[in-house]
One Martini backbone bead per residue (centre of mass of N, CA, C, O) as a GRO file, in nm:
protein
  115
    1UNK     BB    1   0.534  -4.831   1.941
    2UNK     BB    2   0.483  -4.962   2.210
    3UNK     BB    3   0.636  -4.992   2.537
    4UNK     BB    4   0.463  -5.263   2.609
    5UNK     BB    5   0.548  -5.477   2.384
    6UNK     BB    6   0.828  -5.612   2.442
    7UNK     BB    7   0.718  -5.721   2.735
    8UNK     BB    8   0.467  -5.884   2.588
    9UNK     BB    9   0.668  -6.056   2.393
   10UNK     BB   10   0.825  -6.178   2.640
   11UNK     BB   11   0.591  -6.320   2.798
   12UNK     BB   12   0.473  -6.492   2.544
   13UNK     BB   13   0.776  -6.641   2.527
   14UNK     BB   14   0.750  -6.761   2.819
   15UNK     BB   15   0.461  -6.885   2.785
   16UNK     BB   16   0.562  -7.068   2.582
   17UNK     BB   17   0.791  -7.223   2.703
   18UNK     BB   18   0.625  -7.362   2.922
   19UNK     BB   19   0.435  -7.534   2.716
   20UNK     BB   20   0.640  -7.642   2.590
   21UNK     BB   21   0.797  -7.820   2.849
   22UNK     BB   22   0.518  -7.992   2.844
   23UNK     BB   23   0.537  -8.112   2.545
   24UNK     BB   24   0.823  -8.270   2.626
   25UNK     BB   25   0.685  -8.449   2.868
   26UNK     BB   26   0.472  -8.580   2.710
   27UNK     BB   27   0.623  -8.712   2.495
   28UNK     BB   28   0.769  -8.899   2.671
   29UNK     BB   29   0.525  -9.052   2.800
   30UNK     BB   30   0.438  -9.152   2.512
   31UNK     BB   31   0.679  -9.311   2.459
   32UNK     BB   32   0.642  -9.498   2.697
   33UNK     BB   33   0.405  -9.603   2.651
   34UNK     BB   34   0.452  -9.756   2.352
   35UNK     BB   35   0.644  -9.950   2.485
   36UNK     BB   36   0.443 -10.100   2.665
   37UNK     BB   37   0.265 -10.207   2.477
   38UNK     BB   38   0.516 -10.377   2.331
   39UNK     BB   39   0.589 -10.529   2.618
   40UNK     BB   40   0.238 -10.516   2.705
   41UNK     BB   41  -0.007 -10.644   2.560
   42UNK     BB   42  -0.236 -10.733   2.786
   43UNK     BB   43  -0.268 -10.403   2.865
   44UNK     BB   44  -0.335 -10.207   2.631
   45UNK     BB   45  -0.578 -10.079   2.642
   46UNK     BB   46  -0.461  -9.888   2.860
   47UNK     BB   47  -0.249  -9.771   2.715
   48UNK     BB   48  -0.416  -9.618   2.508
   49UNK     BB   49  -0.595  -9.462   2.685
   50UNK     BB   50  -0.331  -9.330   2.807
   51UNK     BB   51  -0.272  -9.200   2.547
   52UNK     BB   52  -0.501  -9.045   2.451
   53UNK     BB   53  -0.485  -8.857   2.677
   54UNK     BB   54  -0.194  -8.752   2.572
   55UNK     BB   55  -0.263  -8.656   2.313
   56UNK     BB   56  -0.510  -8.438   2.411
   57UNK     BB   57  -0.287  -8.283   2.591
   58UNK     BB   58  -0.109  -8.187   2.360
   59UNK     BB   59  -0.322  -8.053   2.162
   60UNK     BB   60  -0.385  -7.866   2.377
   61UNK     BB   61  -0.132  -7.711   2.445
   62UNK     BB   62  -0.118  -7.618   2.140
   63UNK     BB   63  -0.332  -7.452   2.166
   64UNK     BB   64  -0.253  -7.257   2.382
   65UNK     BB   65  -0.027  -7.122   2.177
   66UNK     BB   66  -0.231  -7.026   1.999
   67UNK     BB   67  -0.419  -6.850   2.165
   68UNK     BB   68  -0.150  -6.647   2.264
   69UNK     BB   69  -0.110  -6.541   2.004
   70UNK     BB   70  -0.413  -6.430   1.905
   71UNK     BB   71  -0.403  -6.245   2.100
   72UNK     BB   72  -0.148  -6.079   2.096
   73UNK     BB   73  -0.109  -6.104   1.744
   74UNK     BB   74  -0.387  -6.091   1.627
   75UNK     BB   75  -0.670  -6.008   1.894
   76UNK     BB   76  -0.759  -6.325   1.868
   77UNK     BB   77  -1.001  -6.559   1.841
   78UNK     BB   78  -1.205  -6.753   1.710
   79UNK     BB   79  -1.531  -6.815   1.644
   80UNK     BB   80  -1.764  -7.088   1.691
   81UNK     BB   81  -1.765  -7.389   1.612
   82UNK     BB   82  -1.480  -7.400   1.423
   83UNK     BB   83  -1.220  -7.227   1.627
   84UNK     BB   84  -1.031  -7.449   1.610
   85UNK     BB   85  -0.964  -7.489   1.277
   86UNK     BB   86  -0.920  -7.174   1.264
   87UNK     BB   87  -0.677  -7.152   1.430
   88UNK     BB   88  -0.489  -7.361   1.300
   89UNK     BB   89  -0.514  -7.199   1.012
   90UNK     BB   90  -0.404  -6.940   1.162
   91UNK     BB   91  -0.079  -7.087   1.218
   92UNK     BB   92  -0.002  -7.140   0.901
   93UNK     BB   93  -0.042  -6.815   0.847
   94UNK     BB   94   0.053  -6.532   0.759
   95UNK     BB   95   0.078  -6.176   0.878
   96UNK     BB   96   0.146  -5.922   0.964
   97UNK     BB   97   0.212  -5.964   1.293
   98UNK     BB   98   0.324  -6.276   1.145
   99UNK     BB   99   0.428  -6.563   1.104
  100UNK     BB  100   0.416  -6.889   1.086
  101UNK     BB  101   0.394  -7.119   1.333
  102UNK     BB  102   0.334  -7.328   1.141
  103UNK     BB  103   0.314  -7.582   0.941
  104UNK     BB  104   0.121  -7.765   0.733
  105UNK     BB  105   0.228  -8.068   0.831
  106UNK     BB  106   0.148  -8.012   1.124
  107UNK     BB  107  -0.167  -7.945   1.087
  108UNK     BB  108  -0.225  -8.221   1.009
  109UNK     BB  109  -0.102  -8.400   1.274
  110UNK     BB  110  -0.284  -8.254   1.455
  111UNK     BB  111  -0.561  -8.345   1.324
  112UNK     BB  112  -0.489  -8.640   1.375
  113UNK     BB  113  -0.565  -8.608   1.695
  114UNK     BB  114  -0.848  -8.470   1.700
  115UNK     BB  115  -0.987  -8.722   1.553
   0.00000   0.00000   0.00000
């Protein structure tokens, strides 16, 4: 191993906190959009449209996690059309250099925002 592995492995804990942080004010947000919707139904339209976006902004954000992990621990991310959904599913999947990152039925979660 080498030493610079520990170091990399530090920053890659460091940005994957940065990003955690992020969606869990993304989280708090969603959250208040929800009640806004339930609040104020005359409005609901623009509500939905700014949640929509909070929703796309969280599962961007898991991507960026996962890219992270993928470059870091993988080698790389998946390339083609489809390097999304192979991304998502080798997050759930152990590999010889990291466990799962995620469970199965997170990857289902995040799928149900993606489409």
């Amino acid at each position: 191993m080498s030493t610079q592995y520990p170091v990399r492995l530090k920053e890659l804990a460091a940005d994957i906190e940065f990003e955690l942080n992020r969606l869990r004010q993304i989280e708090k947000d969603i959250i208040y959009v929800r009640q806004e919707i339930d609040n104020d139904p005359i409005h609901a339209k623009l509500f939905y449209e700014n949640l929509a976006l909070k929703l796309q902004s969280f599962y961007t954000g898991c991507e960026r996690i996962f890219t992270l992990v993928a470059i870091e621990l993988n080698g790389g991310v998946p390339s083609g059309r489809d390097w999304h959904k192979r991304l998502l599913d080798r997050m759930m999947t152990d590999w010889e250099t990291r466990i799962a990152v995620i469970r199965p039925d997170t990857a289902k979660r995040l799928r149900g925002i993606k489409t």
